C-alpha atoms as one frame of an Amber mdcrd trajectory, in Angstrom:
protein
   6.745  -8.505 -28.441   9.868  -6.517 -29.417  12.944  -8.486 -30.478  15.942
  -8.547 -28.115  18.392  -5.726 -28.686  21.529  -7.789 -27.935  22.836  -9.985
 -30.690  22.054 -13.631 -30.545  25.233 -15.090 -32.037  28.083 -15.805 -29.675
  30.782 -14.006 -31.823  29.071 -10.718 -31.578  27.769 -11.077 -27.975  28.831
  -8.228 -25.688  31.688  -8.895 -23.347  30.454  -9.607 -19.838  31.115  -6.889
 -17.276  33.994  -7.467 -14.831  32.994  -9.924 -12.086  32.499  -8.415  -8.628
  34.713  -9.509  -5.805  33.917 -13.006  -4.438  31.635 -13.186  -1.519  30.107
 -15.841   0.721  27.183 -17.957  -0.252  26.173 -19.323  -3.660  26.752 -16.368
  -5.911  26.944 -16.568  -9.758  28.737 -13.601 -11.210  28.751 -14.632 -14.891
  25.098 -14.901 -16.158  24.278 -14.525 -19.815  20.935 -16.098 -20.559  20.575
 -14.294 -23.919  23.721 -16.005 -25.097  22.473 -19.316 -26.841  25.633 -21.270
 -26.140  25.757 -20.209 -22.477  22.077 -20.974 -22.049  22.216 -24.447 -23.627
  25.391 -25.433 -21.909  24.931 -24.050 -18.399  22.123 -21.511 -17.969  19.114
 -23.645 -18.672  19.921 -26.287 -16.073  20.746 -23.711 -13.369  17.622 -21.670
 -14.110  15.344 -24.664 -13.961  16.762 -25.763 -10.636  16.212 -22.327  -9.150
  12.756 -22.128 -10.693  11.656 -25.436  -9.088  12.628 -24.385  -5.557  11.301
 -20.879  -6.125   7.903 -22.316  -7.026   7.901 -24.540  -3.948   8.748 -21.763
  -1.533   6.288 -19.316  -3.136   3.643 -22.065  -3.050   3.944 -22.435   0.695
   3.925 -18.619   1.021   0.625 -18.399  -0.813  -0.826 -21.112   1.395   0.057
 -19.251   4.607  -1.123 -15.909   3.015  -4.526 -17.455   2.284  -4.617 -19.365
   5.572  -7.530 -17.289   6.940  -9.717 -17.927   3.929  -9.830 -21.486   5.417
  -9.735 -20.733   9.024 -12.919 -18.519   8.992 -14.791 -21.649   8.042 -13.707
 -23.106  11.422 -15.112 -20.081  13.341 -18.977 -20.656  13.773 -20.635 -17.450
  14.940 -22.318 -19.358  17.792 -18.904 -20.292  19.253 -16.588 -17.324  18.365
 -19.201 -14.591  18.187 -17.858 -13.292  14.791 -20.424 -12.059  12.240 -19.912
 -12.239   8.452 -18.563  -8.668   8.338 -16.059  -9.545  10.963 -14.911 -12.636
   9.002 -14.431 -10.580   5.895 -12.069  -8.324   7.906 -10.053 -11.357   9.090
  -9.366 -12.184   5.351  -8.794  -8.564   4.396  -5.980  -7.750   6.824  -3.529
 -10.506   5.569  -4.298  -9.352   2.046  -3.361  -5.825   2.863  -0.082  -6.700
   4.702   0.847  -9.066   1.916   0.490  -6.239  -0.562   2.512  -3.864   1.647
   5.519  -6.132   2.155   5.840  -6.886  -1.581   7.922  -3.787  -2.230  10.575
  -4.420   0.423  10.649  -8.071  -0.546  11.518  -7.051  -4.087  14.371  -4.784
  -2.680  15.563  -7.690  -0.636  16.396  -9.830  -3.665  18.903  -7.227  -4.924
  20.239  -6.522  -1.447  20.685 -10.015  -0.144  20.445 -12.334  -3.189  17.550
 -14.426  -4.400  18.663 -17.591  -2.692  19.470 -15.867   0.621  16.199 -14.049
   0.705  14.144 -17.098  -0.159  15.626 -18.795   2.923  14.709 -15.861   5.134
  11.251 -15.324   3.658  10.356 -19.026   3.945  11.472 -19.108   7.597   9.380
 -16.083   8.410   6.245 -18.113   7.575   6.713 -19.907  10.830   5.809 -16.694
  12.676   2.094 -16.490  11.714   1.771 -20.305  11.716   3.003 -20.704  15.250
   1.194 -17.626  16.565  -2.070 -18.820  15.102  -1.684 -22.300  16.609  -1.167
 -20.725  20.067  -4.174 -18.344  20.152  -6.831 -20.088  17.955  -9.363 -21.434
  20.473 -12.939 -20.603  21.598 -12.980 -17.468  23.809 -10.004 -15.824  22.115
 -10.363 -11.998  21.794 -11.380 -10.761  18.359  -8.570  -8.185  18.322  -6.093
 -10.987  18.978  -7.422 -12.854  15.967  -7.087  -9.710  13.836  -3.509  -9.382
  14.835  -2.441 -12.914  14.084  -4.435 -12.935  10.805  -2.503  -9.879   9.757
   0.755 -11.681  10.406  -0.106 -14.173   7.672   0.391 -11.411   5.206   4.165
 -12.128   5.221   3.278 -15.026   2.861   2.131 -12.521   0.221   5.559 -10.978
  -0.001   7.160 -14.222  -1.250   5.575 -13.742  -4.659   7.300 -10.411  -5.395
  10.761 -11.584  -4.434  10.373 -14.889  -6.185   9.180 -13.222  -9.493  11.888
 -10.598  -9.406  14.489 -13.376  -8.882  13.234 -15.657 -11.612  12.900 -12.780
 -14.069  16.696 -12.380 -13.979  17.345 -16.031 -14.623  15.506 -16.405 -17.946
  16.037 -14.967 -21.493  13.397 -12.760 -22.885  11.930 -15.314 -25.167  11.086
 -17.566 -22.254  10.040 -15.102 -19.573   6.344 -15.397 -20.226   6.548 -19.201
 -19.664   8.906 -19.029 -16.718   7.111 -16.272 -14.902   3.774 -17.877 -15.571
   4.957 -21.260 -14.274   6.582 -19.605 -11.208   3.473 -17.583 -10.384   1.035
 -20.368 -11.254   2.807 -22.888  -9.057   2.765 -20.346  -6.242  -0.862 -19.512
  -6.836  -1.696 -23.191  -6.337  -0.961 -22.670  -2.687  -4.454 -21.121  -2.376
  -6.506 -24.142  -3.507  -4.163 -26.587  -1.882  -4.593 -25.159   1.658  -8.293
 -25.003   0.929  -8.262 -28.705   0.025  -6.336 -29.393   3.238  -8.982 -27.429
   5.185 -11.711 -29.497   3.511  -9.913 -32.689   4.493  -9.636 -31.538   8.111
 -13.254 -30.440   8.199 -14.397 -33.815   6.752 -12.296 -36.005   9.138 -11.548
 -34.105  12.371 -14.319 -31.601  12.262 -14.721 -27.853  12.769 -13.249 -28.024
  16.335  -9.677 -28.852  15.106  -8.291 -26.060  12.811  -4.786 -26.445  14.435
  -4.306 -29.636  12.370  -3.859 -27.425   9.298  -1.078 -25.511  11.029   0.642
 -28.676  12.157   0.655 -29.932   8.562   2.315 -26.761   7.242   5.082 -26.293
   9.787   7.363 -28.988   8.366   6.670 -27.840   4.822   7.819 -24.372   5.776
  11.113 -25.803   7.124  11.519 -27.846   3.953  11.138 -24.771   1.829  13.860
 -22.881   3.768  16.229 -25.844   3.809  15.731 -26.637   0.115  16.478 -23.048
  -0.880  19.634 -23.119   1.248  20.883 -26.329  -0.357  19.956 -25.834  -4.020
  19.270 -22.235  -5.023  21.788 -19.550  -6.234  22.222 -15.752  -6.001  22.782
 -13.728  -9.181  25.166 -10.775  -9.056  23.411  -9.281 -12.096  20.211  -8.711
 -10.107  21.676  -5.671  -8.289  20.976  -1.995  -8.043  17.210  -2.673  -7.639
  16.599   0.269  -5.281  17.736   2.749  -7.929  15.653   0.989 -10.510  12.638
   1.079  -8.199  12.922   4.828  -7.799  13.251   5.172 -11.522  10.310   2.865
 -12.129   8.027   5.027  -9.997   8.596   7.883 -12.500   7.737   5.549 -15.426
   4.010   5.955 -16.476   3.841   2.336 -17.627   4.490   1.295 -14.120   1.210
   2.629 -12.885  -0.637   1.559 -15.972   0.564  -2.043 -15.564  -0.165  -1.924
 -11.806  -3.668  -0.788 -12.471  -4.237  -3.678 -14.996  -2.750  -6.160 -12.506
  -5.345  -5.049  -9.962  -7.928  -6.387 -12.318  -6.164  -9.811 -12.871  -4.278
 -10.722  -9.729  -6.339  -8.555  -7.459  -9.405 -10.490  -8.635  -7.739 -13.833
  -8.245  -6.545 -13.363  -4.683  -9.579 -11.395  -3.592 -12.001 -13.962  -4.964
  -9.833 -16.748  -3.486 -10.045 -15.292  -0.014 -13.718 -14.402  -0.182 -15.432
 -17.117  -2.245 -16.185 -19.427   0.729 -17.771 -16.674   2.687 -19.717 -15.387
  -0.342 -21.250 -18.872  -0.837 -22.260 -19.074   2.822 -23.834 -15.575   2.792
 -25.350 -15.556  -0.692 -26.740 -19.088  -0.547 -27.082 -19.716   3.169 -29.603
 -22.580   2.774 -27.366 -24.566   0.381 -24.238 -23.931   2.481 -25.504 -24.196
   6.006 -22.287 -25.886   7.198 -18.646 -24.953   6.601 -17.995 -28.337   5.122
 -20.470 -27.739   2.292 -18.808 -24.486   1.403 -15.335 -26.002   1.548 -16.378
 -28.570  -1.099 -16.363 -25.696  -3.677 -14.005 -23.020  -2.421 -10.859 -24.760
  -3.852 -12.145 -25.291  -7.420 -11.847 -21.806  -8.772  -8.393 -20.996  -7.291
  -7.067 -24.379  -8.559  -8.157 -23.820 -12.155  -6.956 -20.166 -12.109  -3.591
 -21.270 -10.844  -3.175 -24.114 -13.295  -4.006 -21.910 -16.288  -1.681 -19.046
 -15.426   1.323 -20.528 -17.315  -0.960 -20.926 -20.332  -1.729 -17.241 -20.148
   1.995 -16.574 -20.291   2.552 -18.954 -23.144  -0.326 -17.329 -25.146   1.230
 -14.023 -24.557   4.608 -15.303 -25.734   2.925 -16.343 -28.993   0.330 -13.603
 -29.650   1.545 -10.697 -27.561   0.652  -9.873 -23.888  -1.432  -6.821 -24.651
  -3.661  -8.663 -27.162  -4.334 -11.535 -24.693  -4.902  -9.093 -21.778  -7.383
  -7.062 -23.847  -9.585 -10.008 -24.828  -9.274 -11.413 -21.367 -10.663  -8.319
 -19.720 -13.690  -8.406 -22.021 -14.328 -11.941 -21.012 -13.946 -11.089 -17.323
 -16.593  -8.416 -17.673 -18.831 -11.084 -19.220 -18.042 -13.502 -16.416 -18.888
 -10.902 -13.744 -22.179 -10.207 -15.561 -22.950 -13.963 -15.405 -22.362 -13.835
 -11.670 -24.645 -10.896 -11.206 -27.390 -12.457 -13.305 -27.086 -15.645 -11.223
 -27.281 -13.666  -8.013 -30.384 -11.847  -9.134 -31.980 -15.139 -10.274 -30.773
 -16.913  -7.156 -29.315 -19.692  -9.376 -26.551 -21.509  -7.514 -25.285 -23.557
 -10.590 -24.980 -20.457 -12.798 -23.370 -18.572  -9.867 -20.659 -21.224  -9.505
 -20.060 -21.388 -13.290 -19.640 -17.604 -13.432 -17.253 -17.467 -10.467 -15.169
 -20.365 -11.817 -14.979 -18.588 -15.160 -13.705 -15.471 -13.314 -10.979 -17.492
 -11.582  -9.878 -19.044 -14.896  -9.776 -15.717 -16.664  -7.944 -13.987 -13.845
  -5.293 -16.735 -14.128  -4.904 -16.151 -17.881  -4.659 -12.417 -17.276  -2.115
 -12.846 -14.547   0.195 -14.557 -17.027  -0.409 -12.198 -19.932   0.041  -8.961
 -17.956   3.369 -10.109 -16.476   4.550 -10.981 -19.938   3.887  -7.399 -20.956
   6.316  -6.034 -18.361   9.585  -7.192 -19.877   8.258  -6.535 -23.324   7.620
  -2.891 -22.459  11.213  -2.277 -21.369  12.577  -4.405 -24.187  10.772  -2.106
 -26.648  12.168   0.926 -24.890  15.677  -0.611 -25.191  15.139  -1.237 -28.901
  14.165   2.415 -29.450  17.143   3.598 -27.466  19.548   1.477 -29.574  17.957
   2.621 -32.828  18.617   6.258 -31.687  22.288   5.484 -31.275  22.405   4.373
 -27.578  24.582   1.692 -26.116  22.906  -1.770 -26.504  24.496  -3.325 -23.441
  23.468  -0.451 -21.199  19.956  -0.520 -22.646  19.611  -4.232 -21.999  20.829
  -3.852 -18.405  18.249  -1.118 -17.807  15.514  -3.240 -19.285  16.378  -6.028
 -16.938  16.516  -3.761 -13.827  13.342  -1.906 -14.754  11.487  -5.182 -15.375
  12.370  -6.441 -11.976  11.423  -3.223 -10.302   7.991  -3.031 -12.158   7.327
  -6.652 -11.251   7.657  -5.713  -7.563   5.513  -2.572  -7.810   2.847  -4.173
  -9.938   2.736  -7.149  -7.585   2.258  -4.924  -4.567  -0.378  -2.693  -6.108
  -2.108  -5.679  -7.707  -2.327  -7.417  -4.318  -4.140  -4.391  -2.914  -6.873
  -5.251  -5.449  -7.545  -8.283  -3.215  -8.149  -5.868  -0.346 -10.605  -3.917
  -2.469 -12.436  -7.037  -3.495 -12.968  -8.126   0.139 -13.944  -4.616   1.211
 -16.386  -4.469  -1.719 -18.014  -7.717  -0.624 -18.109  -6.669   3.023 -19.748
  -3.322   2.243 -22.176  -4.904  -0.243 -23.393  -7.534   2.235 -23.636  -4.922
   4.982 -25.673  -2.598   2.765 -27.928  -4.906   0.839 -27.475  -8.354   2.275
 -26.088  -9.627  -1.094 -22.915  -9.224  -3.263 -24.739  -7.527  -6.121 -23.250
  -4.078  -5.525 -19.705  -5.672  -5.609 -20.443  -7.521  -8.881 -21.536  -4.287
 -10.556 -18.359  -2.586  -9.374 -16.290  -5.424 -10.847 -18.013  -5.175 -14.255
 -17.367  -1.456 -14.363 -13.668  -1.875 -13.422 -13.028  -4.579 -16.002 -14.653
  -2.343 -18.648 -12.178   0.390 -17.758  -9.290  -2.097 -17.987 -10.413  -2.921
 -21.497 -10.274   0.745 -22.626  -6.844   1.311 -20.952  -5.320  -1.798 -22.563
  -6.492  -0.884 -26.002  -5.602   2.841 -25.743  -2.101   2.346 -24.464  -0.944
  -0.945 -25.839  -3.093  -1.892 -28.946  -4.221   1.357 -30.525  -2.639   1.940
 -33.915   0.171   4.464 -33.540   0.624   3.967 -29.791   4.391   3.923 -28.837
   3.982   0.553 -27.100   1.563  -1.027 -29.591   1.861  -4.748 -29.737   3.862
  -5.460 -26.534
């Protein structure tokens, strides 16, 4: 990773820009995380406080976003009349809306402030939760279920705003760890709600999915209230709309978004689809929703827990190097899943899928570490050519936040593609083999792209 362009000693640190006029709410106008004295004396404590509540809010958001990966297990075809293809569509729609709202959610941090938007985005989670609790009962029209499942997509937007917000709080040397921890804690919302669903299935039975919704309503309120009481807004995280437009003209934006499809798109797509894949691929072994629920949470849990490790490895060895090796391993993991499917080996199938979840978690951390490193490298080049160091640093921060939002949105669409691939594969062949082959091919392309752009000797961004 390129070294910071701004000096690290206090005496030579650039003078902070004039503070904007005071405004309402908890705004911080003087924020200098790269200044060691400021960071040790004030910044670290404030950043950790905001990180903690950012993780909590994002965690609840992920749970609501992946709500329908659990609820489809409570919809037996004999009662609701929904076939496997219809259930895949119920998990695809919230994935799609979650991807779509990530861009405006990233804008919202700069427009309204990270704390303020966390309050709003957390409160919005009550909309799909309450709507689902009202309509979810035998006899409900399928189109109504499609509509309320789509509403759950608002939970997917929390990730983009949370990551853009936390990116501004931490110095470059700690961004991999901080972003990995923030995203990993959020990703844990997927296995946690699946464990809650398992508990409800095992105790109350398939007839009572509303219990899950009742459990999450007070947690949503707690996330909104906690953000209001504890979090802060940063004045430095402004002008994001202009940075977003500039980022769309940056080739690395689309390259990183493509790579993030392979990591996060795999994670969220597999997380939403795994339970249904087990029930369709191994119908005899998983003839009841409870049996499938016993396994669905394992992969997302491990993938979420290991994401901060992916960020830490990228901090130490470079994001591109970890991402490159990781995509090779993901292609191997998908090959294991394909071999297990052809051999009808359930143990090997589960091992292969869990491996894919773990690797997608590592890749999530390493790819996000690459984003600030790319713009830090560009800033270093600009300073070496005689440019202003302070301006270059500010641009690097703005562009990093913008790219995080764009990559998060495009990457989430990868989850849509995963679910559509499974749906089409099961419709066409009765198995997921076609989807597994597509995943292997995609990961192979990601290997080539990562090496060509970010590792090849002589490449402008080699070693980020």
